[in-house]
Short mmCIF file of C-alpha atoms in Angstrom, two decimals:
data_model
loop_
_atom_site.label_atom_id
_atom_site.label_comp_id
_atom_site.label_asym_id
_atom_site.label_seq_id
_atom_site.Cartn_x
_atom_site.Cartn_y
_atom_site.Cartn_z
CA MET A 15 -42.33 1.16 7.35
CA MET A 16 -42.73 4.77 8.57
CA THR A 17 -41.31 7.52 6.30
CA ALA A 18 -41.77 11.25 6.96
CA PRO A 19 -42.94 14.10 4.92
CA SER A 20 -40.65 15.36 2.53
CA ASP A 21 -40.48 19.09 2.35
CA THR A 22 -38.13 19.66 -0.20
CA ASP A 23 -37.53 23.13 -0.67
CA ARG A 24 -34.96 23.55 -4.07
CA CYS A 25 -35.96 22.31 -7.05
CA THR A 26 -34.23 22.56 -10.55
CA GLY A 27 -35.61 22.57 -14.29
CA GLY A 28 -38.68 23.82 -15.39
CA GLN A 29 -40.56 26.63 -14.10
CA GLY A 30 -39.46 27.46 -10.82
CA ASP A 31 -41.28 29.23 -8.02
CA SER A 32 -40.27 30.65 -4.47
CA PRO A 33 -41.91 29.19 -1.47
CA ASP A 34 -44.44 31.73 -1.60
CA SER A 35 -45.55 32.04 -4.56
CA PRO A 36 -48.78 30.72 -5.60
CA GLY A 37 -47.38 28.34 -8.06
CA ARG A 38 -46.02 26.44 -4.72
CA ASN A 39 -48.39 23.96 -3.31
CA ARG A 40 -49.06 21.25 -1.34
CA GLN A 41 -50.32 17.81 -2.23
CA ARG A 42 -51.34 14.63 -0.75
CA ASN A 43 -48.52 11.93 -1.92
CA LEU A 44 -51.51 9.19 -2.38
CA VAL A 45 -48.74 6.54 -3.35
CA ASP A 46 -46.36 7.82 -0.27
CA ASP A 47 -49.61 6.75 1.94
CA HIS A 48 -50.33 2.98 -0.16
CA ASN A 49 -46.32 2.37 0.33
CA HIS A 50 -45.99 2.75 4.48
CA ASN A 51 -49.59 2.26 5.47
CA GLN A 52 -49.82 4.44 8.44
CA GLY A 53 -52.52 6.10 7.28
CA GLN A 54 -50.61 9.53 7.22
CA ASP A 55 -51.46 12.28 5.07
CA ASP A 56 -47.71 13.14 3.70
CA GLY A 57 -47.37 16.48 2.25
CA TYR A 58 -44.79 17.10 -0.16
CA SER A 59 -43.70 20.89 -1.24
CA GLN A 60 -42.91 20.98 -4.79
CA GLY A 61 -41.94 23.75 -7.81
CA HIS A 62 -44.86 24.22 -10.41
CA VAL A 63 -45.19 21.16 -12.53
CA THR A 64 -47.00 21.58 -15.35
CA GLY A 65 -49.08 19.23 -17.45
CA THR A 66 -47.73 19.12 -20.74
CA GLY A 67 -44.44 18.85 -23.07
CA LEU A 68 -43.48 15.42 -21.18
CA HIS A 69 -41.56 12.88 -21.57
CA PRO A 70 -43.12 9.29 -22.84
CA LEU A 71 -41.50 7.86 -20.25
CA HIS A 72 -42.53 10.41 -17.85
CA GLN A 73 -46.08 10.21 -19.40
CA SER A 74 -45.90 6.52 -18.35
CA GLN A 75 -44.39 6.65 -15.01
CA ARG A 76 -47.41 9.80 -14.23
CA ARG A 77 -50.09 6.66 -15.41
CA LEU A 78 -48.35 4.62 -12.85
CA SER A 79 -48.78 6.91 -9.99
CA ARG A 80 -52.45 7.77 -10.89
CA ALA A 81 -53.33 4.09 -10.51
CA SER A 82 -50.82 3.79 -7.51
CA SER A 83 -53.06 6.80 -6.33
CA ARG A 84 -56.33 5.58 -7.23
CA ARG A 85 -55.89 2.27 -5.23
CA ALA A 86 -53.70 4.06 -1.75
CA SER A 87 -56.68 3.62 0.09
CA ALA A 88 -57.99 0.30 -0.54
CA ALA A 89 -54.21 -2.49 -1.37
CA PRO A 90 -51.66 -1.94 2.26
CA LEU A 91 -48.54 -2.40 2.07
CA ASN A 92 -47.49 -6.08 1.28
CA TYR A 93 -45.13 -6.18 4.05
CA ASP A 94 -44.42 -5.24 7.34
CA VAL A 95 -40.98 -4.05 7.75
CA PRO A 96 -39.16 -2.50 10.27
CA ASP A 97 -38.23 1.44 10.60
CA ASP A 98 -34.77 0.92 11.15
CA TYR A 99 -35.08 -0.73 7.19
CA ALA A 100 -35.49 3.46 6.16
CA HIS A 101 -31.21 3.87 7.41
CA LEU A 102 -29.89 1.03 4.85
CA GLU A 103 -28.86 2.80 1.92
CA ALA A 104 -28.87 6.06 0.71
CA SER A 105 -30.91 4.85 -2.33
CA THR A 106 -33.43 7.35 -1.61
CA ILE A 107 -31.42 9.63 -3.52
CA SER A 108 -30.87 9.83 -7.66
CA PRO A 109 -27.35 9.50 -7.91
CA VAL A 110 -27.75 11.38 -11.56
CA GLN A 111 -30.46 13.85 -12.96
CA ASN A 112 -32.26 12.35 -15.14
CA PRO A 113 -32.80 14.89 -18.17
CA ASP A 114 -36.24 13.57 -18.89
CA GLU A 115 -37.55 14.31 -15.61
CA ASP A 116 -36.72 17.92 -15.40
CA PRO A 117 -39.82 19.12 -14.99
CA ILE A 118 -39.95 17.58 -11.50
CA SER A 119 -36.14 17.24 -11.28
CA CYS A 120 -35.61 17.78 -6.95
CA LEU A 121 -32.09 18.33 -5.18
CA ASP A 122 -32.30 16.58 -1.98
CA THR A 123 -29.71 15.27 0.55
CA LEU A 124 -29.07 12.19 2.53
CA GLU A 125 -29.20 14.63 6.00
CA ARG A 126 -32.13 16.23 5.22
CA VAL A 127 -34.00 13.09 4.52
CA ARG A 128 -32.53 11.17 7.49
CA THR A 129 -32.92 14.15 9.68
CA ARG A 130 -36.88 14.36 8.47
CA ASP A 131 -37.49 11.10 9.05
CA ARG A 132 -36.10 10.72 12.62
CA ASP A 133 -37.61 13.57 14.00
CA TYR A 134 -40.45 11.77 12.39
CA LEU A 135 -40.32 8.40 14.07
CA ARG A 136 -39.93 10.14 17.30
CA GLU A 137 -43.16 12.57 17.01
CA GLN A 138 -45.17 9.26 15.48
CA ARG A 139 -43.98 7.07 19.11
CA ARG A 140 -44.15 10.47 21.69
CA LYS A 141 -48.21 10.41 19.81
CA PRO A 142 -50.21 8.27 22.25
CA ILE A 143 -51.70 5.08 20.16
CA PRO A 144 -55.25 6.05 18.97
CA PRO A 145 -58.24 3.64 20.08
CA PRO A 146 -58.70 1.31 17.27
CA PRO A 147 -61.09 1.87 14.70
CA PRO A 148 -65.28 0.58 14.11
CA GLN A 149 -65.04 -2.89 12.37
CA GLU A 150 -67.08 -2.39 9.33
CA PRO A 151 -69.90 -4.68 8.13
CA GLU A 152 -68.56 -7.33 6.11
CA SER A 153 -69.02 -6.76 2.66
CA SER A 154 -71.42 -8.60 0.57
CA ALA A 155 -70.45 -11.50 -2.66
CA GLU A 156 -72.32 -9.06 -4.98
CA ASP A 157 -70.57 -5.40 -3.28
CA TYR A 158 -67.26 -7.56 -3.62
CA GLU A 159 -67.66 -8.42 -7.40
CA ARG A 160 -68.53 -5.20 -8.18
CA GLU A 161 -65.66 -3.76 -6.33
CA LYS A 162 -63.81 -6.09 -8.66
CA GLN A 163 -65.23 -5.90 -11.77
CA ALA A 164 -63.78 -2.03 -10.72
CA GLY A 165 -60.97 -2.86 -9.61
CA VAL A 166 -60.85 -1.70 -6.78
CA VAL A 167 -60.67 -3.89 -4.56
CA ALA A 168 -57.54 -5.42 -2.41
CA LYS A 169 -55.40 -7.34 -1.66
CA ARG A 170 -55.77 -8.77 1.38
CA GLN A 171 -52.72 -10.66 2.40
CA LYS A 172 -50.12 -9.37 3.79
CA VAL A 173 -46.54 -10.82 4.84
CA SER A 174 -46.27 -10.57 8.70
CA ARG A 175 -42.91 -8.87 9.80
CA ARG A 176 -41.23 -11.98 10.96
CA ALA A 177 -41.74 -13.69 7.33
CA THR A 178 -40.41 -10.77 5.41
CA GLU A 179 -36.96 -10.74 7.97
CA LEU A 180 -37.02 -14.16 7.11
CA TYR A 181 -37.16 -12.94 3.63
CA THR A 182 -34.63 -10.35 3.54
CA ILE A 183 -31.74 -12.32 6.28
CA SER A 184 -32.16 -15.43 2.92
CA TYR A 185 -31.78 -12.97 0.09
CA LEU A 186 -28.87 -11.52 2.37
CA ILE A 187 -27.29 -14.77 2.97
CA PHE A 188 -28.13 -16.02 -1.01
CA PHE A 189 -26.38 -12.74 -2.68
CA SER A 190 -23.57 -12.43 -0.52
CA LEU A 191 -22.31 -15.68 -1.43
CA LEU A 192 -23.17 -14.76 -4.86
CA GLY A 193 -21.62 -11.48 -4.21
CA THR A 194 -18.49 -12.87 -3.08
CA LEU A 195 -18.02 -15.44 -5.69
CA ALA A 196 -18.16 -12.28 -8.29
CA ARG A 197 -15.65 -10.31 -6.17
CA LEU A 198 -13.08 -13.44 -5.96
CA GLY A 199 -13.64 -14.26 -9.94
CA LEU A 200 -13.62 -10.72 -11.19
CA GLN A 201 -10.34 -10.28 -9.69
CA ALA A 202 -8.60 -13.67 -10.44
CA LEU A 203 -10.22 -13.00 -13.95
CA THR A 204 -8.49 -9.17 -14.41
CA SER A 205 -5.82 -9.22 -12.86
CA ALA A 206 -3.73 -12.45 -14.11
CA TYR A 207 -3.28 -11.72 -16.94
CA PRO A 208 0.34 -10.06 -17.62
CA GLN A 209 1.50 -6.94 -18.38
CA SER A 210 -1.87 -5.56 -16.41
CA PRO A 211 -2.30 -1.70 -16.53
CA ILE A 212 -3.43 -1.80 -13.02
CA ILE A 213 -2.12 -4.37 -10.38
CA PHE A 214 -4.16 -4.24 -7.03
CA PRO A 215 -7.12 -6.49 -7.78
CA SER A 216 -9.88 -4.62 -5.61
CA ILE A 217 -10.72 -1.85 -8.61
CA TRP A 218 -12.50 -3.83 -10.31
CA PRO A 219 -14.90 -5.32 -8.71
CA ASN A 220 -15.07 -1.81 -6.73
CA PHE A 221 -16.05 -0.34 -10.25
CA ALA A 222 -18.29 -3.21 -11.25
CA GLY A 223 -20.84 -3.39 -7.89
CA CYS A 224 -21.05 0.75 -7.87
CA VAL A 225 -22.63 0.36 -11.48
CA VAL A 226 -24.66 -2.00 -9.98
CA MET A 227 -25.66 0.28 -7.28
CA GLY A 228 -26.62 3.19 -9.22
CA PHE A 229 -28.70 1.25 -11.51
CA LEU A 230 -30.96 0.33 -8.15
CA ALA A 231 -30.93 3.17 -7.23
CA GLU A 232 -31.64 4.99 -10.30
CA ASP A 233 -33.99 2.21 -11.80
CA ARG A 234 -37.82 2.90 -11.08
CA MET A 235 -39.20 0.08 -13.81
CA LEU A 236 -37.95 -3.71 -11.93
CA PHE A 237 -40.45 -2.79 -9.16
CA ARG A 238 -42.86 -0.70 -10.47
CA PRO A 239 -44.51 2.22 -8.49
CA ASP A 240 -48.01 0.81 -8.34
CA TRP A 241 -45.68 -3.11 -7.20
CA GLY A 242 -47.84 -5.38 -5.37
CA GLN A 243 -51.10 -3.80 -6.46
CA GLN A 244 -54.18 -5.35 -7.98
CA GLN A 245 -53.75 -3.65 -12.01
CA PRO A 246 -56.53 -1.39 -12.20
CA ASN A 247 -59.44 -1.65 -14.58
CA PRO A 248 -57.82 -0.54 -18.16
CA LYS A 249 -60.81 1.46 -19.60
CA LYS A 250 -60.70 3.98 -16.84
CA ASP A 251 -56.93 4.88 -18.00
CA ASP A 252 -57.95 7.16 -20.50
CA ASP A 253 -60.12 8.87 -18.67
CA ASP A 254 -58.09 10.30 -15.66
CA ASP A 255 -56.35 13.45 -17.31
CA GLU A 256 -57.80 15.66 -14.51
CA GLU A 257 -56.95 12.85 -12.21
CA ALA A 258 -53.44 13.66 -13.52
CA LYS A 259 -53.41 17.08 -12.38
CA ASP A 260 -53.73 16.32 -9.03
CA ILE A 261 -50.97 14.12 -8.74
CA ASP A 262 -47.00 15.25 -8.19
CA PRO A 263 -44.87 12.88 -10.37
CA ALA A 264 -41.42 14.69 -7.79
CA ALA A 265 -43.35 13.03 -4.69
CA ALA A 266 -44.11 9.86 -6.67
CA LYS A 267 -40.74 9.09 -7.57
CA LYS A 268 -39.70 9.74 -3.91
CA ALA A 269 -42.34 7.23 -2.68
CA HIS A 270 -41.07 4.19 -5.17
CA MET A 271 -38.15 4.86 -3.89
CA ALA A 272 -38.68 4.55 -0.24
CA LEU A 273 -40.99 1.68 -1.73
CA LYS A 274 -37.68 -0.10 -2.95
CA LYS A 275 -36.50 -0.13 0.50
CA THR A 276 -39.74 -2.88 2.34
CA ILE A 277 -39.07 -5.14 -0.81
CA PRO A 278 -36.96 -7.80 0.43
CA LEU A 279 -35.71 -8.61 -3.20
CA TYR A 280 -34.53 -5.45 -3.46
CA VAL A 281 -32.96 -5.26 0.13
CA GLY A 282 -30.71 -7.98 -0.96
CA LEU A 283 -29.74 -6.87 -4.18
CA ALA A 284 -28.12 -3.14 -2.82
CA THR A 285 -27.18 -4.43 0.42
CA GLY A 286 -26.22 -7.97 -0.05
CA PHE A 287 -24.93 -8.74 -3.82
CA CYS A 288 -23.24 -4.91 -4.18
CA GLY A 289 -22.44 -4.57 -0.91
CA SER A 290 -20.60 -8.12 -0.91
CA PHE A 291 -19.67 -7.80 -4.79
CA THR A 292 -17.29 -4.29 -3.44
CA SER A 293 -14.47 -4.18 -0.18
CA PHE A 294 -13.69 -1.31 1.85
CA SER A 295 -11.00 -3.41 3.64
CA SER A 296 -9.29 -4.09 0.14
CA PHE A 297 -9.14 -1.29 -0.95
CA ILE A 298 -7.56 0.09 2.49
CA ARG A 299 -5.51 -2.77 2.69
CA ASP A 300 -4.13 -1.94 -1.46
CA ILE A 301 -3.92 1.87 -0.27
CA PHE A 302 -1.00 0.72 2.77
CA LEU A 303 0.46 -1.97 0.20
CA ALA A 304 1.38 1.12 -1.57
CA LEU A 305 2.87 2.89 0.58
CA SER A 306 5.13 0.16 2.12
CA ASN A 307 5.74 -0.88 -1.41
CA ASP A 308 4.69 -4.13 -1.52
CA LEU A 309 1.87 -3.88 -3.55
CA ALA A 310 2.87 -6.28 -7.08
CA ALA A 311 1.40 -7.74 -9.94
CA HIS A 312 -0.71 -10.83 -9.08
CA GLY A 313 1.34 -13.84 -9.83
CA SER A 314 4.04 -11.86 -10.50
CA ALA A 315 8.39 -13.63 -10.22
CA THR A 316 9.91 -11.19 -9.33
CA ALA A 317 9.93 -8.36 -5.85
CA PRO A 318 8.89 -4.77 -5.94
CA VAL A 319 12.11 -2.10 -6.93
CA SER A 320 13.25 -0.19 -3.84
CA ARG A 321 12.13 3.26 -3.70
CA ASN A 322 12.24 6.44 -1.74
CA GLY A 323 9.11 7.55 0.44
CA GLY A 324 8.40 10.27 -2.06
CA TYR A 325 7.48 7.74 -4.90
CA SER A 326 5.62 6.23 -2.17
CA PHE A 327 3.69 8.71 -1.07
CA MET A 328 2.44 9.47 -5.13
CA ALA A 329 1.40 6.18 -4.85
CA LEU A 330 -0.78 5.59 -2.51
CA LEU A 331 -2.28 8.21 -4.11
CA ALA A 332 -2.90 6.37 -7.70
CA VAL A 333 -4.60 4.31 -5.75
CA MET A 334 -6.96 6.41 -3.97
CA ILE A 335 -7.78 8.33 -6.30
CA THR A 336 -8.20 5.90 -9.01
CA THR A 337 -10.91 3.49 -7.16
CA ILE A 338 -12.57 6.10 -5.67
CA SER A 339 -12.93 8.06 -8.70
CA LEU A 340 -13.40 4.72 -10.69
CA SER A 341 -16.38 4.15 -8.18
CA LEU A 342 -18.18 7.20 -8.23
CA SER A 343 -18.01 7.29 -12.29
CA GLY A 344 -19.49 3.45 -11.88
CA LEU A 345 -22.00 4.75 -9.53
CA PHE A 346 -23.00 7.55 -12.06
CA VAL A 347 -22.85 4.97 -14.94
CA GLY A 348 -25.01 3.11 -13.50
CA ALA A 349 -27.53 5.65 -13.10
CA HIS A 350 -27.33 6.62 -16.34
CA LEU A 351 -27.55 2.86 -17.94
CA ALA A 352 -31.12 2.65 -15.95
CA ILE A 353 -32.46 6.05 -17.30
CA ALA A 354 -31.36 4.71 -20.32
CA ILE A 355 -33.05 1.52 -20.98
CA ALA A 356 -35.87 2.11 -19.37
CA THR A 357 -38.42 2.91 -22.11
CA LEU A 358 -37.11 -0.85 -23.12
CA PHE A 359 -38.82 -2.09 -19.88
CA THR A 360 -41.64 0.49 -20.70
CA ARG A 361 -42.62 -1.12 -23.43
CA PHE A 362 -42.15 -4.36 -23.23
CA ASP A 363 -43.16 -4.30 -19.85
CA LEU A 364 -39.48 -6.19 -18.05
CA GLY A 365 -40.49 -5.44 -14.67
CA LEU A 366 -40.56 -8.31 -12.56
CA PRO A 367 -43.78 -9.72 -11.76
CA TYR A 368 -44.83 -9.16 -7.85
CA THR A 369 -46.84 -12.28 -8.09
CA PHE A 370 -43.81 -14.62 -8.70
CA VAL A 371 -41.71 -12.53 -6.34
CA SER A 372 -44.02 -13.13 -2.90
CA ARG A 373 -45.44 -16.61 -3.58
CA VAL A 374 -42.46 -18.52 -5.12
CA LEU A 375 -39.11 -16.31 -5.24
CA ASP A 376 -39.19 -14.86 -1.08
CA ARG A 377 -40.03 -18.64 -0.46
CA LEU A 378 -37.26 -20.94 -2.45
CA VAL A 379 -35.01 -18.27 -1.50
CA VAL A 380 -34.84 -19.36 2.43
CA LEU A 381 -33.55 -22.44 1.11
CA LEU A 382 -31.48 -21.39 -1.88
CA GLY A 383 -30.05 -19.15 1.28
CA PHE A 384 -29.38 -21.23 3.94
CA GLY A 385 -29.04 -24.45 1.95
CA CYS A 386 -25.84 -22.86 -0.35
CA TRP A 387 -24.62 -21.92 2.63
CA LEU A 388 -24.27 -25.20 4.30
CA GLY A 389 -23.04 -26.38 1.04
CA ALA A 390 -20.34 -24.52 1.41
CA VAL A 391 -19.77 -25.73 4.90
CA LEU A 392 -20.00 -28.95 3.53
CA LEU A 393 -17.37 -28.21 0.99
CA SER A 394 -15.33 -26.79 3.20
CA ILE A 395 -14.90 -30.22 5.12
CA TRP A 396 -15.26 -32.29 3.23
CA PRO A 397 -13.40 -29.86 -0.74
CA PRO A 398 -13.80 -31.52 -3.74
CA ASP A 399 -9.93 -31.38 -4.52
CA ARG A 400 -8.55 -33.70 -1.71
CA HIS A 401 -7.83 -36.55 -3.81
CA SER A 402 -6.10 -34.49 -6.39
CA VAL A 403 -3.04 -35.57 -8.52
CA GLN A 404 -2.00 -31.79 -8.74
CA PRO A 405 0.70 -31.07 -6.17
CA GLU A 406 -1.42 -27.80 -4.88
CA LYS A 407 -4.09 -30.35 -3.52
CA GLU A 408 -7.38 -28.78 -1.80
CA ARG A 409 -7.02 -26.03 -3.38
CA TRP A 410 -10.29 -24.96 -3.19
CA ARG A 411 -10.57 -23.20 -0.20
CA GLY A 412 -8.14 -20.90 0.41
CA THR A 413 -9.58 -19.90 -2.73
CA ALA A 414 -13.29 -20.10 -2.40
CA THR A 415 -15.40 -22.11 0.38
CA PHE A 416 -13.57 -20.75 3.56
CA ALA A 417 -14.46 -17.40 1.73
CA LEU A 418 -18.14 -18.34 1.73
CA VAL A 419 -18.53 -19.84 4.96
CA PHE A 420 -17.66 -16.17 6.86
CA ALA A 421 -19.70 -14.44 3.78
CA PRO A 422 -23.07 -14.07 5.50
CA LEU A 423 -22.24 -13.71 9.19
CA GLY A 424 -19.99 -10.29 7.68
CA CYS A 425 -23.32 -9.02 5.24
CA LEU A 426 -25.51 -9.74 7.66
CA THR A 427 -23.50 -8.23 10.90
CA ARG A 428 -23.21 -4.89 8.33
CA PHE A 429 -27.42 -4.85 7.45
CA TYR A 430 -27.89 -4.71 11.35
CA ALA A 431 -25.24 -2.13 11.97
CA SER A 432 -26.49 -0.14 8.87
CA ALA A 433 -29.90 -0.53 10.48
CA HIS A 434 -29.48 0.63 13.87
CA LEU A 435 -26.40 3.19 13.48
CA ASN A 436 -27.31 4.76 9.93
CA GLY A 437 -29.66 7.17 11.38
CA TRP A 438 -28.24 8.72 14.40
CA LEU A 439 -25.77 11.09 12.81
CA PRO A 440 -27.44 12.16 9.75
CA SER A 441 -24.53 13.87 7.60
CA PHE A 442 -22.53 11.02 8.98
CA PRO A 443 -23.49 7.74 8.45
CA LEU A 444 -22.25 6.13 11.64
CA GLY A 445 -23.18 2.38 10.40
CA THR A 446 -21.58 2.29 7.06
CA PHE A 447 -17.90 3.81 9.11
CA VAL A 448 -17.88 1.45 11.80
CA VAL A 449 -18.37 -2.23 9.28
CA ASN A 450 -15.39 -0.36 7.15
CA MET A 451 -13.32 0.25 10.07
CA LEU A 452 -14.36 -3.02 11.47
CA GLY A 453 -13.49 -5.16 9.04
CA THR A 454 -10.07 -2.83 8.00
CA ALA A 455 -8.78 -3.63 11.57
CA VAL A 456 -9.77 -7.84 11.32
CA LEU A 457 -7.93 -7.60 7.41
CA GLY A 458 -4.42 -6.20 8.93
CA MET A 459 -4.47 -8.83 11.43
CA ALA A 460 -5.60 -11.96 9.07
CA TRP A 461 -3.21 -10.35 6.87
CA ASP A 462 -0.39 -10.67 9.53
CA LEU A 463 -1.74 -13.75 10.53
CA ASN A 464 -0.73 -14.98 7.17
CA HIS A 465 2.34 -13.02 6.64
CA VAL A 466 4.54 -14.10 10.10
CA PRO A 467 7.68 -16.26 9.05
CA SER A 468 7.70 -19.65 10.27
CA LEU A 469 3.87 -19.51 11.98
CA GLY A 470 0.63 -21.46 10.94
CA GLY A 471 0.23 -24.40 8.52
CA VAL A 472 -1.72 -25.11 5.86
CA VAL A 473 -5.62 -25.22 6.99
CA GLY A 474 -4.66 -22.50 9.28
CA CYS A 475 -3.63 -19.64 6.69
CA GLN A 476 -6.70 -20.96 4.30
CA VAL A 477 -8.87 -20.20 7.45
CA LEU A 478 -7.07 -16.08 7.50
CA GLN A 479 -7.90 -16.12 3.71
CA GLY A 480 -11.00 -16.96 4.23
CA VAL A 481 -11.31 -14.62 6.88
CA ALA A 482 -10.34 -11.48 4.89
CA ASP A 483 -12.18 -12.81 1.31
CA GLY A 484 -15.39 -13.76 2.85
CA PHE A 485 -15.97 -12.07 6.69
CA CYS A 486 -14.09 -8.68 5.93
CA GLY A 487 -14.96 -8.72 2.24
CA CYS A 488 -18.79 -8.66 2.84
CA LEU A 489 -18.54 -6.68 6.06
CA THR A 490 -17.12 -3.89 4.52
CA THR A 491 -18.84 -2.30 1.26
CA VAL A 492 -17.74 0.44 -1.37
CA SER A 493 -21.10 0.63 -3.03
CA THR A 494 -22.57 2.29 -0.38
CA TRP A 495 -19.78 4.55 0.97
CA VAL A 496 -19.48 5.95 -2.90
CA SER A 497 -23.78 6.36 -2.84
CA GLU A 498 -23.73 8.10 0.25
CA LEU A 499 -21.00 10.15 -0.67
CA ALA A 500 -23.02 11.53 -3.87
CA ALA A 501 -25.64 11.93 -1.38
CA LEU A 502 -24.35 13.86 1.47
CA ARG A 503 -24.26 17.56 0.75
CA ARG A 504 -19.77 18.50 -0.33
CA ARG A 505 -18.83 19.83 3.32
CA HIS A 506 -19.65 16.83 5.14
CA ALA A 507 -19.22 14.44 2.23
CA TYR A 508 -15.39 15.48 2.49
CA VAL A 509 -15.54 15.17 6.43
CA TYR A 510 -17.08 11.78 5.93
CA GLY A 511 -14.60 10.70 2.95
CA GLY A 512 -11.45 11.51 4.36
CA ALA A 513 -12.82 10.20 7.98
CA SER A 514 -13.03 6.56 6.05
CA VAL A 515 -10.14 6.58 4.17
CA GLY A 516 -7.47 8.72 7.07
CA GLY A 517 -9.22 6.32 9.49
CA GLY A 518 -8.53 3.09 7.67
CA LEU A 519 -5.45 4.03 6.11
CA ALA A 520 -4.21 4.32 10.85
CA LEU A 521 -5.60 0.78 11.36
CA MET A 522 -3.85 -0.40 8.46
CA VAL A 523 -0.17 2.08 9.73
CA VAL A 524 -1.01 0.78 13.53
CA ILE A 525 -1.67 -3.21 12.42
CA MET A 526 0.01 -4.24 9.06
CA GLY A 527 2.57 -2.00 9.85
CA SER A 528 3.64 -3.01 13.23
CA LEU A 529 4.96 -6.41 11.46
CA ARG A 530 6.12 -4.12 7.99
CA TRP A 531 8.32 -2.44 9.65
CA THR A 532 10.02 -4.77 12.32
CA GLU A 533 9.86 -8.15 11.41
CA GLY A 534 9.20 -8.15 7.69
CA PHE A 535 5.70 -9.63 5.47
CA GLY A 536 6.91 -13.57 5.03
CA GLY A 537 5.35 -16.08 2.63
CA VAL A 538 2.31 -17.25 2.91
CA LYS A 539 1.69 -21.15 3.90
CA CYS A 540 -1.26 -21.59 1.23
CA ILE A 541 -2.20 -20.73 -2.46
CA THR A 542 -4.88 -18.28 -3.46
#
């Protein structure tokens, strides 16, 4: 995957220089060269960075960046990923400003990053394919041992593109199942108790999923900057102070954020788990139910009291403002958590080991992902509670198993839509918008079919519930949506957020409102 050179022109903190001052210079980002295996000289325009007075965490990250730069030309990227993966999440933009990184803290926007990447990819496609470089003579065993002792021998194994895509899909399937179970379980846990202060169940999963997304976006310790490279010779770590002056910490930070998108495990966590844990369609459904005065506490035996349109509009605003505010707050809380515990990761060396992930976990998740998906299908065919003595038999289908069957389909659809569409309009993430609108429309139709009086049976009701909780819940996402809102420029963020909420609510008014304000919602025939 190729990433365009950064031309950040606004920096805060430290001693900011003007673009024409001698303090601003263009430095080669060796870490980015390593991460994207294209052999390009990616330059970064950054403000003046002093080499003294840095936070201990910043100093440790600088040492990791130095280690990466020393091996940049020797260690290629380990995963061969498609260029479209750059459009998946807005994780190349930090959700918050790290107070420990004031000297390198730079403001950037999602529009500028994606415009730069798009123009860079177009330019690379127009360039003629260069002739293959001449093959170097094979090194002798003595040279190999000498380089190995010096700590410059690169890993010669590289995961093919097909294997990388297989691992990515397997992670997405596996984490979509976990995200769906986490969402359904948290909804049941937080909405089933009496006198609940919040009666719409989608708020808790959306908040929790955004916390995880914020942590993953800001964290740089789970996947170290030199992740996937051989560790350098420790004897040389104390002798490269002069080399440290040539390393741009801001460039290293941006390069590491781009590196994470090339790791299938990170894609599975951010796109698979967080995207499936949160649900935009459920959020819009709750807005409509508040507008139509059908939003009641879970398990409540009393029907909502009739009210006028003004109070319904206030209820609509309450659901919308509460969900968006808490989701954005969760994103920032997760980023603050990553900053707060980064010193613990550095002190106890808690990063994920590359060897275990690449040689064990990547291969194991292929069996886990497809195996768990097949297990959900088998549990839906032969539910464990079929022969239960309880009056509500086969309840598992409506509450979990059918949702798990449809969850990977929604997650994979969102993944490919975001990868192919998000790069079209840098100021408006089209892929996320399309899947959120599509999932909202499908959920509205499933809700109508489930609440039409005297229509359908128990199994049909459970299938529709599985489509709503599984397919629509994983097809739509709040975590990616709020991370894009936080990364876009203010005007574009308001346009994108307003179009998403307004478009989703308009779909629900047409789809669910046509039944609600004509025949009325009937009772469901299955227990969910």
